C-alpha cells in the first residue's frame, strides 16, 4: 500500500489528472461488461456467449481507443483515425447483431432485454469514446447525432416498430451526448492543467531572465560611461606623449583613478546583486508560491538582523522556494524565522515531495558555502511521509544580539 501511495505522490498534478482521466474512461469499459453480463446471461447459454463475446471485444477496442486518443491529445502520437473508424464499425456491427438477435433469435423477453441492453450501451459508449479522438465540436455533435440517427433508422428494415425505434434513437442521443460531453470536458481540463503547469515554469524562467537583464543594465550603466572616459583620456595621453607634453602623465593618472573607481562600482553592483534582504525574500517567496497554488505561511520576524546574515538566509529562502516549485507536488509550505539563544534559525517545510531518484543538485551545496561564510549550518532532507524540511542556523555575535 505504501508503494502504491508513493507511486501516486511521485506524480505531478498534471500527471495525476491525466491518470485519473485515463482510468475513468477505462472503468467505463469495465462497467459496460459488468452491466451487460447479467442481461446476457438470461438470454440462454448460446446467445449469452455470443452477446458477451461481442461486448468484450467492443470494450477492449474502446479501452485501446481511449489510450490512443489521450496520447494524441497530449501530442505523443498521431490522431488514431483508423482506430476511431474501427470502433465505429464494431459498435455498429455489434448493435445490429444485437438487434437481429432480438428480432429473429429465440423468443422470450429475456433475449429481447439482453439484446436491447447491448444495443443501447454499445452505441452510447462508442459515441462517447469516439468524441475523445475528434478535435472540433462539430465533429463531436456529428458523431453523437449520427449514432442516434443510426439507432433510430436501423430498426425499420428489421421490423422494429416506429415508436420503439424513436425511443432508441433518443436514448442513444442523450446517453451518447452525456458521455461525449464528459469526454470533451475531460480533454479541456487536461489541456488546461498542463498549460497552467507550463505557464508556472515559464513564469519562473521569466523572473530569472528579468533579474539577469536588470543586472546587465546596472552593469552597463556603471561601466559604459567610465570606459568611454578611459578611452578618450587614454587617446589624449597618447597624443600628448607623442608631443612630449608633461600633461600626458596627468591624463594617465586620471585614467588610473577612473579604472579604480570603476572597479569599486562594479563590486558594489555585484554585491547588491548577491546580497538578499531576508524580509523582501520572504514576501517574494510567499507571493510566488501562493500564485502557483501552494498555500504558504510565513511566521517570525526578519528585521534587525545583520546584513550578512540576512543575505545568507535570503539565499536559503530563494533556493528553498525554487525547489518547492520545481520538485514534487506541494500543496503547503511553511517558513519560520526565529532568534533564540544567540542564534537565528530559518526553517522551510513543505509537503508533496517525491522519493529521491538520484543525487541531489548543486543548490544545497552552494547554500552551505554561503552559510559557512557566516559560520552557519544547513540541514535538509525528508522528515516524514512526503515532507521535506530545510533548516538553516546562523550564530549571532554578542554585539549583534545587543544591537
mmCIF file of C-alpha atoms in Angstrom:
data_model
loop_
_atom_site.group_PDB
_atom_site.id
_atom_site.type_symbol
_atom_site.label_atom_id
_atom_site.label_comp_id
_atom_site.label_asym_id
_atom_site.label_seq_id
_atom_site.Cartn_x
_atom_site.Cartn_y
_atom_site.Cartn_z
ATOM 1 C CA UNK A 1 0.000 0.000 0.000
ATOM 2 C CA UNK A 2 2.844 2.406 0.758
ATOM 3 C CA UNK A 3 4.424 1.680 -2.622
ATOM 4 C CA UNK A 4 1.146 2.370 -4.380
ATOM 5 C CA UNK A 5 0.703 5.614 -2.485
ATOM 6 C CA UNK A 6 4.281 6.606 -3.241
ATOM 7 C CA UNK A 7 3.684 5.954 -6.944
ATOM 8 C CA UNK A 8 0.766 8.378 -6.854
ATOM 9 C CA UNK A 9 2.607 11.046 -4.813
ATOM 10 C CA UNK A 10 5.581 10.973 -7.169
ATOM 11 C CA UNK A 11 3.347 12.149 -9.990
ATOM 12 C CA UNK A 12 2.938 15.834 -10.739
ATOM 13 C CA UNK A 13 -0.509 17.410 -10.626
ATOM 14 C CA UNK A 14 -0.973 17.300 -14.437
ATOM 15 C CA UNK A 15 0.145 13.658 -14.485
ATOM 16 C CA UNK A 16 -2.374 12.849 -11.746
ATOM 17 C CA UNK A 17 -5.172 14.486 -13.731
ATOM 18 C CA UNK A 18 -4.141 12.562 -16.835
ATOM 19 C CA UNK A 19 -4.034 9.259 -14.949
ATOM 20 C CA UNK A 20 -7.433 9.935 -13.381
ATOM 21 C CA UNK A 21 -8.940 10.790 -16.792
ATOM 22 C CA UNK A 22 -7.435 7.772 -18.479
ATOM 23 C CA UNK A 23 -8.595 5.251 -15.879
ATOM 24 C CA UNK A 24 -12.026 6.847 -15.588
ATOM 25 C CA UNK A 25 -12.725 6.023 -19.217
ATOM 26 C CA UNK A 26 -11.135 2.600 -18.846
ATOM 27 C CA UNK A 27 -13.508 1.959 -15.966
ATOM 28 C CA UNK A 28 -16.411 2.731 -18.304
ATOM 29 C CA UNK A 29 -15.354 -0.234 -20.421
ATOM 30 C CA UNK A 30 -15.313 -2.465 -17.348
ATOM 31 C CA UNK A 31 -18.721 -1.143 -16.308
ATOM 32 C CA UNK A 32 -20.031 -1.883 -19.798
ATOM 33 C CA UNK A 33 -19.073 -5.538 -19.476
ATOM 34 C CA UNK A 34 -20.274 -5.898 -15.876
ATOM 35 C CA UNK A 35 -23.585 -4.147 -16.558
ATOM 36 C CA UNK A 36 -24.465 -6.321 -19.545
ATOM 37 C CA UNK A 37 -23.262 -9.616 -18.073
ATOM 38 C CA UNK A 38 -26.485 -10.311 -16.067
ATOM 39 C CA UNK A 39 -28.693 -9.413 -19.035
ATOM 40 C CA UNK A 40 -26.685 -11.529 -21.436
ATOM 41 C CA UNK A 41 -26.764 -14.414 -19.001
ATOM 42 C CA UNK A 42 -30.562 -14.511 -19.136
ATOM 43 C CA UNK A 43 -30.636 -14.998 -22.910
ATOM 44 C CA UNK A 44 -29.770 -18.678 -22.908
ATOM 45 C CA UNK A 45 -26.357 -20.284 -22.957
ATOM 46 C CA UNK A 46 -25.585 -19.917 -26.649
ATOM 47 C CA UNK A 47 -26.910 -16.391 -27.015
ATOM 48 C CA UNK A 48 -25.205 -15.437 -23.764
ATOM 49 C CA UNK A 49 -21.817 -16.471 -25.113
ATOM 50 C CA UNK A 50 -22.263 -14.525 -28.345
ATOM 51 C CA UNK A 51 -23.543 -11.380 -26.655
ATOM 52 C CA UNK A 52 -20.790 -11.373 -24.031
ATOM 53 C CA UNK A 53 -18.144 -12.009 -26.669
ATOM 54 C CA UNK A 54 -19.314 -9.025 -28.720
ATOM 55 C CA UNK A 55 -19.490 -6.790 -25.671
ATOM 56 C CA UNK A 56 -15.994 -7.800 -24.511
ATOM 57 C CA UNK A 57 -14.497 -7.144 -27.973
ATOM 58 C CA UNK A 58 -16.197 -3.754 -28.068
ATOM 59 C CA UNK A 59 -14.958 -2.883 -24.548
ATOM 60 C CA UNK A 60 -11.366 -3.813 -25.412
ATOM 61 C CA UNK A 61 -11.420 -1.653 -28.555
ATOM 62 C CA UNK A 62 -12.921 1.207 -26.535
ATOM 63 C CA UNK A 63 -10.131 0.950 -23.954
ATOM 64 C CA UNK A 64 -7.475 0.946 -26.658
ATOM 65 C CA UNK A 65 -9.103 3.926 -28.338
ATOM 66 C CA UNK A 66 -9.147 5.848 -25.047
ATOM 67 C CA UNK A 67 -5.388 5.309 -24.574
ATOM 68 C CA UNK A 68 -4.517 6.282 -28.142
ATOM 69 C CA UNK A 69 -6.845 9.288 -28.135
ATOM 70 C CA UNK A 70 -5.441 10.706 -24.887
ATOM 71 C CA UNK A 71 -1.893 10.185 -26.175
ATOM 72 C CA UNK A 72 -2.918 12.156 -29.262
ATOM 73 C CA UNK A 73 -4.378 14.922 -27.089
ATOM 74 C CA UNK A 74 -1.018 15.175 -25.281
ATOM 75 C CA UNK A 75 0.863 15.244 -28.598
ATOM 76 C CA UNK A 76 2.608 11.910 -28.064
ATOM 77 C CA UNK A 77 1.242 10.238 -31.220
ATOM 78 C CA UNK A 78 -0.779 10.964 -34.334
ATOM 79 C CA UNK A 79 -4.568 11.024 -34.314
ATOM 80 C CA UNK A 80 -5.829 7.402 -34.260
ATOM 81 C CA UNK A 81 -8.113 7.839 -37.271
ATOM 82 C CA UNK A 82 -8.151 4.171 -38.284
ATOM 83 C CA UNK A 83 -8.858 3.057 -34.746
ATOM 84 C CA UNK A 84 -11.759 5.521 -34.497
ATOM 85 C CA UNK A 85 -13.277 4.154 -37.700
ATOM 86 C CA UNK A 86 -12.729 0.633 -36.412
ATOM 87 C CA UNK A 87 -14.523 1.441 -33.168
ATOM 88 C CA UNK A 88 -17.404 2.980 -35.092
ATOM 89 C CA UNK A 89 -17.684 -0.078 -37.329
ATOM 90 C CA UNK A 90 -17.503 -2.523 -34.399
ATOM 91 C CA UNK A 91 -20.109 -0.515 -32.470
ATOM 92 C CA UNK A 92 -22.476 -0.533 -35.457
ATOM 93 C CA UNK A 93 -21.914 -4.233 -36.149
ATOM 94 C CA UNK A 94 -22.444 -5.189 -32.505
ATOM 95 C CA UNK A 95 -25.612 -3.094 -32.265
ATOM 96 C CA UNK A 96 -27.067 -4.519 -35.480
ATOM 97 C CA UNK A 97 -26.222 -8.062 -34.381
ATOM 98 C CA UNK A 98 -27.937 -7.493 -31.043
ATOM 99 C CA UNK A 99 -30.977 -6.100 -32.857
ATOM 100 C CA UNK A 100 -31.102 -9.109 -35.185
ATOM 101 C CA UNK A 101 -30.935 -11.450 -32.192
ATOM 102 C CA UNK A 102 -33.765 -9.558 -30.558
ATOM 103 C CA UNK A 103 -35.951 -9.736 -33.675
ATOM 104 C CA UNK A 104 -35.110 -13.118 -35.150
ATOM 105 C CA UNK A 105 -33.443 -15.045 -32.329
ATOM 106 C CA UNK A 106 -35.046 -17.219 -29.667
ATOM 107 C CA UNK A 107 -38.344 -15.986 -28.359
ATOM 108 C CA UNK A 108 -38.594 -14.587 -24.891
ATOM 109 C CA UNK A 109 -38.461 -11.329 -23.017
ATOM 110 C CA UNK A 110 -35.072 -12.196 -21.561
ATOM 111 C CA UNK A 111 -33.492 -12.366 -25.006
ATOM 112 C CA UNK A 112 -35.096 -9.105 -26.064
ATOM 113 C CA UNK A 113 -33.947 -7.330 -22.878
ATOM 114 C CA UNK A 114 -30.375 -8.589 -23.195
ATOM 115 C CA UNK A 115 -30.111 -7.697 -26.864
ATOM 116 C CA UNK A 116 -31.726 -4.308 -26.297
ATOM 117 C CA UNK A 117 -29.314 -3.543 -23.481
ATOM 118 C CA UNK A 118 -26.334 -4.443 -25.640
ATOM 119 C CA UNK A 119 -27.741 -2.305 -28.474
ATOM 120 C CA UNK A 120 -28.132 0.842 -26.360
ATOM 121 C CA UNK A 121 -24.980 0.607 -24.234
ATOM 122 C CA UNK A 122 -22.662 -0.210 -27.125
ATOM 123 C CA UNK A 123 -23.854 2.740 -29.220
ATOM 124 C CA UNK A 124 -23.846 5.137 -26.254
ATOM 125 C CA UNK A 125 -20.360 4.307 -25.056
ATOM 126 C CA UNK A 126 -18.977 4.031 -28.588
ATOM 127 C CA UNK A 127 -20.154 7.526 -29.479
ATOM 128 C CA UNK A 128 -18.676 8.972 -26.284
ATOM 129 C CA UNK A 129 -15.276 7.336 -26.741
ATOM 130 C CA UNK A 130 -15.029 8.428 -30.382
ATOM 131 C CA UNK A 131 -15.596 12.005 -29.158
ATOM 132 C CA UNK A 132 -12.242 11.758 -27.334
ATOM 133 C CA UNK A 133 -10.432 11.364 -30.627
ATOM 134 C CA UNK A 134 -12.004 14.197 -32.639
ATOM 135 C CA UNK A 135 -10.940 17.795 -32.470
ATOM 136 C CA UNK A 136 -13.856 20.107 -33.229
ATOM 137 C CA UNK A 137 -17.248 20.392 -31.560
ATOM 138 C CA UNK A 138 -18.955 19.992 -34.920
ATOM 139 C CA UNK A 139 -17.460 16.552 -35.318
ATOM 140 C CA UNK A 140 -18.482 15.630 -31.790
ATOM 141 C CA UNK A 141 -22.071 16.688 -32.496
ATOM 142 C CA UNK A 142 -21.977 14.894 -35.837
ATOM 143 C CA UNK A 143 -20.699 11.703 -34.190
ATOM 144 C CA UNK A 144 -23.371 11.668 -31.483
ATOM 145 C CA UNK A 145 -26.106 12.667 -33.924
ATOM 146 C CA UNK A 146 -25.007 10.018 -36.409
ATOM 147 C CA UNK A 147 -25.084 7.282 -33.793
ATOM 148 C CA UNK A 148 -28.528 8.434 -32.593
ATOM 149 C CA UNK A 149 -29.907 8.597 -36.139
ATOM 150 C CA UNK A 150 -28.450 5.195 -36.917
ATOM 151 C CA UNK A 151 -30.008 3.739 -33.773
ATOM 152 C CA UNK A 152 -33.413 5.040 -34.863
ATOM 153 C CA UNK A 153 -33.190 4.105 -38.562
ATOM 154 C CA UNK A 154 -31.568 0.683 -38.352
ATOM 155 C CA UNK A 155 -34.607 -0.790 -36.690
ATOM 156 C CA UNK A 156 -37.023 -0.120 -39.565
ATOM 157 C CA UNK A 157 -35.563 -2.718 -42.002
ATOM 158 C CA UNK A 158 -35.578 -5.250 -39.159
ATOM 159 C CA UNK A 159 -39.230 -4.686 -38.341
ATOM 160 C CA UNK A 160 -38.827 -2.620 -35.174
ATOM 161 C CA UNK A 161 -41.954 -0.503 -34.502
ATOM 162 C CA UNK A 162 -41.541 3.208 -35.138
ATOM 163 C CA UNK A 163 -42.128 4.307 -31.511
ATOM 164 C CA UNK A 164 -39.543 1.831 -30.233
ATOM 165 C CA UNK A 165 -37.030 2.931 -32.877
ATOM 166 C CA UNK A 166 -37.591 6.584 -31.985
ATOM 167 C CA UNK A 167 -37.119 5.871 -28.284
ATOM 168 C CA UNK A 168 -33.853 4.041 -29.066
ATOM 169 C CA UNK A 169 -32.578 6.993 -31.062
ATOM 170 C CA UNK A 170 -33.442 9.495 -28.326
ATOM 171 C CA UNK A 171 -31.839 7.290 -25.662
ATOM 172 C CA UNK A 172 -28.629 6.991 -27.660
ATOM 173 C CA UNK A 173 -28.690 10.737 -28.330
ATOM 174 C CA UNK A 174 -28.890 11.664 -24.649
ATOM 175 C CA UNK A 175 -26.645 8.859 -23.399
ATOM 176 C CA UNK A 176 -24.003 9.341 -26.065
ATOM 177 C CA UNK A 177 -24.218 13.117 -25.645
ATOM 178 C CA UNK A 178 -23.573 12.809 -21.925
ATOM 179 C CA UNK A 179 -20.509 10.577 -22.405
ATOM 180 C CA UNK A 180 -19.270 12.805 -25.247
ATOM 181 C CA UNK A 181 -19.670 15.894 -23.043
ATOM 182 C CA UNK A 182 -17.715 14.164 -20.278
ATOM 183 C CA UNK A 183 -15.002 13.294 -22.797
ATOM 184 C CA UNK A 184 -14.794 16.834 -24.187
ATOM 185 C CA UNK A 185 -14.715 18.347 -20.693
ATOM 186 C CA UNK A 186 -12.011 15.900 -19.584
ATOM 187 C CA UNK A 187 -9.857 16.787 -22.588
ATOM 188 C CA UNK A 188 -10.329 20.511 -21.925
ATOM 189 C CA UNK A 189 -9.457 20.097 -18.248
ATOM 190 C CA UNK A 190 -6.380 18.013 -19.048
ATOM 191 C CA UNK A 191 -5.085 20.597 -21.527
ATOM 192 C CA UNK A 192 -5.778 23.443 -19.095
ATOM 193 C CA UNK A 193 -3.866 21.748 -16.268
ATOM 194 C CA UNK A 194 -0.836 21.127 -18.457
ATOM 195 C CA UNK A 195 -0.941 24.681 -19.810
ATOM 196 C CA UNK A 196 -1.075 26.085 -16.270
ATOM 197 C CA UNK A 197 1.887 23.941 -15.287
ATOM 198 C CA UNK A 198 3.849 25.153 -18.316
ATOM 199 C CA UNK A 199 2.855 28.754 -17.532
ATOM 200 C CA UNK A 200 4.190 28.372 -13.985
ATOM 201 C CA UNK A 201 7.526 27.136 -15.311
ATOM 202 C CA UNK A 202 7.604 29.952 -17.874
ATOM 203 C CA UNK A 203 6.954 32.495 -15.129
ATOM 204 C CA UNK A 204 9.890 31.163 -13.138
ATOM 205 C CA UNK A 205 12.155 31.345 -16.190
ATOM 206 C CA UNK A 206 10.901 34.853 -16.940
ATOM 207 C CA UNK A 207 11.719 36.005 -13.420
ATOM 208 C CA UNK A 208 15.273 34.713 -13.820
ATOM 209 C CA UNK A 209 15.586 36.412 -17.215
ATOM 210 C CA UNK A 210 14.325 39.721 -15.821
ATOM 211 C CA UNK A 211 16.851 39.562 -12.994
ATOM 212 C CA UNK A 212 19.656 38.932 -15.468
ATOM 213 C CA UNK A 213 18.505 41.853 -17.597
ATOM 214 C CA UNK A 214 18.439 44.108 -14.545
ATOM 215 C CA UNK A 215 21.933 43.063 -13.580
ATOM 216 C CA UNK A 216 23.177 43.581 -17.133
ATOM 217 C CA UNK A 217 21.552 47.021 -17.304
ATOM 218 C CA UNK A 218 23.089 48.116 -13.996
ATOM 219 C CA UNK A 219 26.497 46.871 -15.080
ATOM 220 C CA UNK A 220 26.198 48.684 -18.401
ATOM 221 C CA UNK A 221 25.237 51.930 -16.688
ATOM 222 C CA UNK A 222 28.275 51.695 -14.420
ATOM 223 C CA UNK A 223 30.848 50.620 -16.982
ATOM 224 C CA UNK A 224 29.622 52.294 -20.161
ATOM 225 C CA UNK A 225 30.365 55.887 -19.202
ATOM 226 C CA UNK A 226 33.611 55.110 -17.380
ATOM 227 C CA UNK A 227 35.020 53.038 -20.232
ATOM 228 C CA UNK A 228 34.209 55.815 -22.694
ATOM 229 C CA UNK A 229 36.061 58.362 -20.490
ATOM 230 C CA UNK A 230 39.016 55.977 -20.111
ATOM 231 C CA UNK A 231 39.203 55.523 -23.882
ATOM 232 C CA UNK A 232 39.135 59.298 -24.530
ATOM 233 C CA UNK A 233 41.707 60.139 -21.850
ATOM 234 C CA UNK A 234 43.995 57.334 -22.992
ATOM 235 C CA UNK A 235 43.859 58.652 -26.554
ATOM 236 C CA UNK A 236 44.582 62.174 -25.295
ATOM 237 C CA UNK A 237 47.514 60.890 -23.235
ATOM 238 C CA UNK A 238 48.955 59.162 -26.318
ATOM 239 C CA UNK A 239 48.732 62.377 -28.332
ATOM 240 C CA UNK A 240 50.335 64.392 -25.539
ATOM 241 C CA UNK A 241 53.092 61.807 -25.072
ATOM 242 C CA UNK A 242 53.949 61.944 -28.788
ATOM 243 C CA UNK A 243 54.360 65.695 -28.493
ATOM 244 C CA UNK A 244 56.478 65.369 -25.371
ATOM 245 C CA UNK A 245 53.983 67.208 -23.224
ATOM 246 C CA UNK A 246 54.156 66.607 -19.442
ATOM 247 C CA UNK A 247 50.332 66.660 -19.228
ATOM 248 C CA UNK A 248 50.319 63.072 -20.564
ATOM 249 C CA UNK A 249 51.328 61.792 -17.147
ATOM 250 C CA UNK A 250 48.421 63.645 -15.525
ATOM 251 C CA UNK A 251 45.992 62.113 -18.003
ATOM 252 C CA UNK A 252 47.247 58.582 -17.283
ATOM 253 C CA UNK A 253 46.928 59.204 -13.542
ATOM 254 C CA UNK A 254 43.335 60.244 -14.198
ATOM 255 C CA UNK A 255 42.782 57.068 -16.259
ATOM 256 C CA UNK A 256 44.133 55.012 -13.355
ATOM 257 C CA UNK A 257 41.805 56.769 -10.945
ATOM 258 C CA UNK A 258 38.749 56.181 -13.155
ATOM 259 C CA UNK A 259 39.692 52.498 -13.607
ATOM 260 C CA UNK A 260 39.898 52.010 -9.842
ATOM 261 C CA UNK A 261 36.614 53.830 -9.379
ATOM 262 C CA UNK A 262 35.011 51.608 -11.999
ATOM 263 C CA UNK A 263 36.322 48.535 -10.222
ATOM 264 C CA UNK A 264 34.793 49.722 -6.966
ATOM 265 C CA UNK A 265 31.443 50.476 -8.621
ATOM 266 C CA UNK A 266 31.374 47.026 -10.241
ATOM 267 C CA UNK A 267 31.973 45.445 -6.839
ATOM 268 C CA UNK A 268 29.078 47.466 -5.451
ATOM 269 C CA UNK A 269 26.794 46.298 -8.254
ATOM 270 C CA UNK A 270 27.771 42.660 -7.781
ATOM 271 C CA UNK A 271 27.463 42.945 -4.014
ATOM 272 C CA UNK A 272 23.984 44.413 -4.378
ATOM 273 C CA UNK A 273 23.062 41.537 -6.691
ATOM 274 C CA UNK A 274 24.409 38.880 -4.383
ATOM 275 C CA UNK A 275 23.135 40.287 -1.108
ATOM 276 C CA UNK A 276 19.496 39.484 -0.454
ATOM 277 C CA UNK A 277 17.190 41.205 2.004
ATOM 278 C CA UNK A 278 15.535 38.495 4.088
ATOM 279 C CA UNK A 279 12.246 40.337 4.523
ATOM 280 C CA UNK A 280 11.947 41.009 0.803
ATOM 281 C CA UNK A 281 12.794 37.387 0.002
ATOM 282 C CA UNK A 282 10.193 36.084 2.444
ATOM 283 C CA UNK A 283 7.494 38.285 0.919
ATOM 284 C CA UNK A 284 8.523 37.381 -2.622
ATOM 285 C CA UNK A 285 8.631 33.650 -1.911
ATOM 286 C CA UNK A 286 5.176 33.765 -0.318
ATOM 287 C CA UNK A 287 3.739 35.618 -3.307
ATOM 288 C CA UNK A 288 5.271 33.279 -5.877
ATOM 289 C CA UNK A 289 4.221 30.112 -4.058
ATOM 290 C CA UNK A 290 0.658 31.277 -3.498
ATOM 291 C CA UNK A 291 0.413 32.341 -7.142
ATOM 292 C CA UNK A 292 1.376 28.772 -8.027
ATOM 293 C CA UNK A 293 -1.474 27.413 -5.901
ATOM 294 C CA UNK A 294 0.696 26.473 -2.903
ATOM 295 C CA UNK A 295 -0.503 27.681 0.498
ATOM 296 C CA UNK A 296 2.456 29.460 2.117
ATOM 297 C CA UNK A 297 2.605 30.515 5.777
ATOM 298 C CA UNK A 298 5.390 32.869 6.929
ATOM 299 C CA UNK A 299 5.999 33.428 10.631
ATOM 300 C CA UNK A 300 8.694 35.160 12.658
ATOM 301 C CA UNK A 301 10.497 38.477 12.272
ATOM 302 C CA UNK A 302 13.401 39.185 9.927
ATOM 303 C CA UNK A 303 14.012 42.832 10.810
ATOM 304 C CA UNK A 304 17.073 43.839 12.791
ATOM 305 C CA UNK A 305 19.350 41.025 11.687
ATOM 306 C CA UNK A 306 22.867 41.808 10.418
ATOM 307 C CA UNK A 307 23.197 42.413 6.671
ATOM 308 C CA UNK A 308 25.444 39.419 6.024
ATOM 309 C CA UNK A 309 23.111 37.104 7.960
ATOM 310 C CA UNK A 310 20.068 38.393 6.062
ATOM 311 C CA UNK A 311 21.913 37.903 2.785
ATOM 312 C CA UNK A 312 22.823 34.290 3.557
ATOM 313 C CA UNK A 313 19.355 33.391 4.837
ATOM 314 C CA UNK A 314 17.741 35.235 1.935
ATOM 315 C CA UNK A 315 19.529 32.878 -0.450
ATOM 316 C CA UNK A 316 18.227 29.933 1.553
ATOM 317 C CA UNK A 317 14.682 31.235 1.061
ATOM 318 C CA UNK A 318 15.284 31.690 -2.672
ATOM 319 C CA UNK A 319 16.653 28.188 -3.170
ATOM 320 C CA UNK A 320 14.008 26.547 -0.975
ATOM 321 C CA UNK A 321 11.145 28.303 -2.790
ATOM 322 C CA UNK A 322 12.632 27.297 -6.152
ATOM 323 C CA UNK A 323 12.860 23.666 -5.055
ATOM 324 C CA UNK A 324 9.248 23.706 -3.848
ATOM 325 C CA UNK A 325 8.120 24.937 -7.269
ATOM 326 C CA UNK A 326 10.267 22.640 -9.376
ATOM 327 C CA UNK A 327 10.258 19.413 -7.398
ATOM 328 C CA UNK A 328 7.363 17.376 -6.079
ATOM 329 C CA UNK A 329 3.750 18.474 -5.936
ATOM 330 C CA UNK A 330 3.488 20.666 -2.855
ATOM 331 C CA UNK A 331 0.198 21.933 -1.509
ATOM 332 C CA UNK A 332 1.551 23.625 1.628
ATOM 333 C CA UNK A 333 4.759 25.378 2.611
ATOM 334 C CA UNK A 334 5.665 26.876 5.986
ATOM 335 C CA UNK A 335 8.543 29.317 6.570
ATOM 336 C CA UNK A 336 9.586 30.275 10.085
ATOM 337 C CA UNK A 337 12.322 32.651 11.323
ATOM 338 C CA UNK A 338 13.310 32.593 14.992
ATOM 339 C CA UNK A 339 16.111 34.170 17.057
ATOM 340 C CA UNK A 340 16.896 32.045 20.117
ATOM 341 C CA UNK A 341 19.972 31.767 22.331
ATOM 342 C CA UNK A 342 22.149 33.994 20.196
ATOM 343 C CA UNK A 343 21.281 32.096 17.028
ATOM 344 C CA UNK A 344 18.863 32.797 14.172
ATOM 345 C CA UNK A 345 17.127 29.726 12.733
ATOM 346 C CA UNK A 346 15.276 29.645 9.435
ATOM 347 C CA UNK A 347 13.050 26.625 8.793
ATOM 348 C CA UNK A 348 11.296 25.874 5.488
ATOM 349 C CA UNK A 349 8.988 22.849 5.353
ATOM 350 C CA UNK A 350 6.771 21.624 2.516
ATOM 351 C CA UNK A 351 4.747 18.558 1.622
ATOM 352 C CA UNK A 352 4.238 16.712 -1.668
ATOM 353 C CA UNK A 353 7.861 15.591 -2.027
ATOM 354 C CA UNK A 354 8.587 12.505 -4.126
ATOM 355 C CA UNK A 355 11.138 9.926 -3.095
ATOM 356 C CA UNK A 356 14.670 10.884 -4.275
ATOM 357 C CA UNK A 357 15.577 9.156 -7.525
ATOM 358 C CA UNK A 358 19.207 10.280 -7.832
ATOM 359 C CA UNK A 359 21.937 12.516 -6.406
ATOM 360 C CA UNK A 360 20.892 15.988 -5.359
ATOM 361 C CA UNK A 361 21.778 19.120 -7.280
ATOM 362 C CA UNK A 362 24.293 21.817 -6.516
ATOM 363 C CA UNK A 363 21.810 24.227 -4.923
ATOM 364 C CA UNK A 364 22.152 22.916 -1.371
ATOM 365 C CA UNK A 365 25.926 22.723 -1.671
ATOM 366 C CA UNK A 366 26.001 26.372 -2.712
ATOM 367 C CA UNK A 367 23.835 27.315 0.257
ATOM 368 C CA UNK A 368 26.189 25.539 2.651
ATOM 369 C CA UNK A 369 29.084 27.548 1.219
ATOM 370 C CA UNK A 370 27.208 30.823 1.699
ATOM 371 C CA UNK A 371 26.234 29.908 5.252
ATOM 372 C CA UNK A 372 29.777 28.812 6.061
ATOM 373 C CA UNK A 373 30.900 32.384 5.389
ATOM 374 C CA UNK A 374 28.834 33.487 8.412
ATOM 375 C CA UNK A 375 29.598 30.346 10.468
ATOM 376 C CA UNK A 376 26.148 28.950 9.682
ATOM 377 C CA UNK A 377 24.980 25.396 9.058
ATOM 378 C CA UNK A 378 22.352 23.826 6.843
ATOM 379 C CA UNK A 379 20.301 20.666 7.309
ATOM 380 C CA UNK A 380 17.987 19.420 4.564
ATOM 381 C CA UNK A 381 16.103 16.198 3.989
ATOM 382 C CA UNK A 382 12.808 14.344 4.291
ATOM 383 C CA UNK A 383 11.305 14.251 7.780
ATOM 384 C CA UNK A 384 8.098 12.332 7.147
ATOM 385 C CA UNK A 385 5.834 10.858 4.560
ATOM 386 C CA UNK A 386 6.250 13.238 1.640
ATOM 387 C CA UNK A 387 7.534 16.121 3.831
ATOM 388 C CA UNK A 388 10.831 17.912 3.212
ATOM 389 C CA UNK A 389 12.496 20.315 5.650
ATOM 390 C CA UNK A 390 15.338 22.798 5.273
ATOM 391 C CA UNK A 391 16.828 24.262 8.465
ATOM 392 C CA UNK A 392 19.474 26.983 8.328
ATOM 393 C CA UNK A 393 21.132 28.134 11.546
ATOM 394 C CA UNK A 394 23.436 31.159 11.867
ATOM 395 C CA UNK A 395 25.042 32.232 15.178
ATOM 396 C CA UNK A 396 24.893 35.884 16.190
ATOM 397 C CA UNK A 397 27.755 37.642 17.870
ATOM 398 C CA UNK A 398 27.107 39.331 21.232
ATOM 399 C CA UNK A 399 27.396 42.785 19.733
ATOM 400 C CA UNK A 400 24.855 41.883 17.059
ATOM 401 C CA UNK A 401 22.419 40.499 19.617
ATOM 402 C CA UNK A 402 22.783 43.648 21.755
ATOM 403 C CA UNK A 403 22.164 45.813 18.705
#
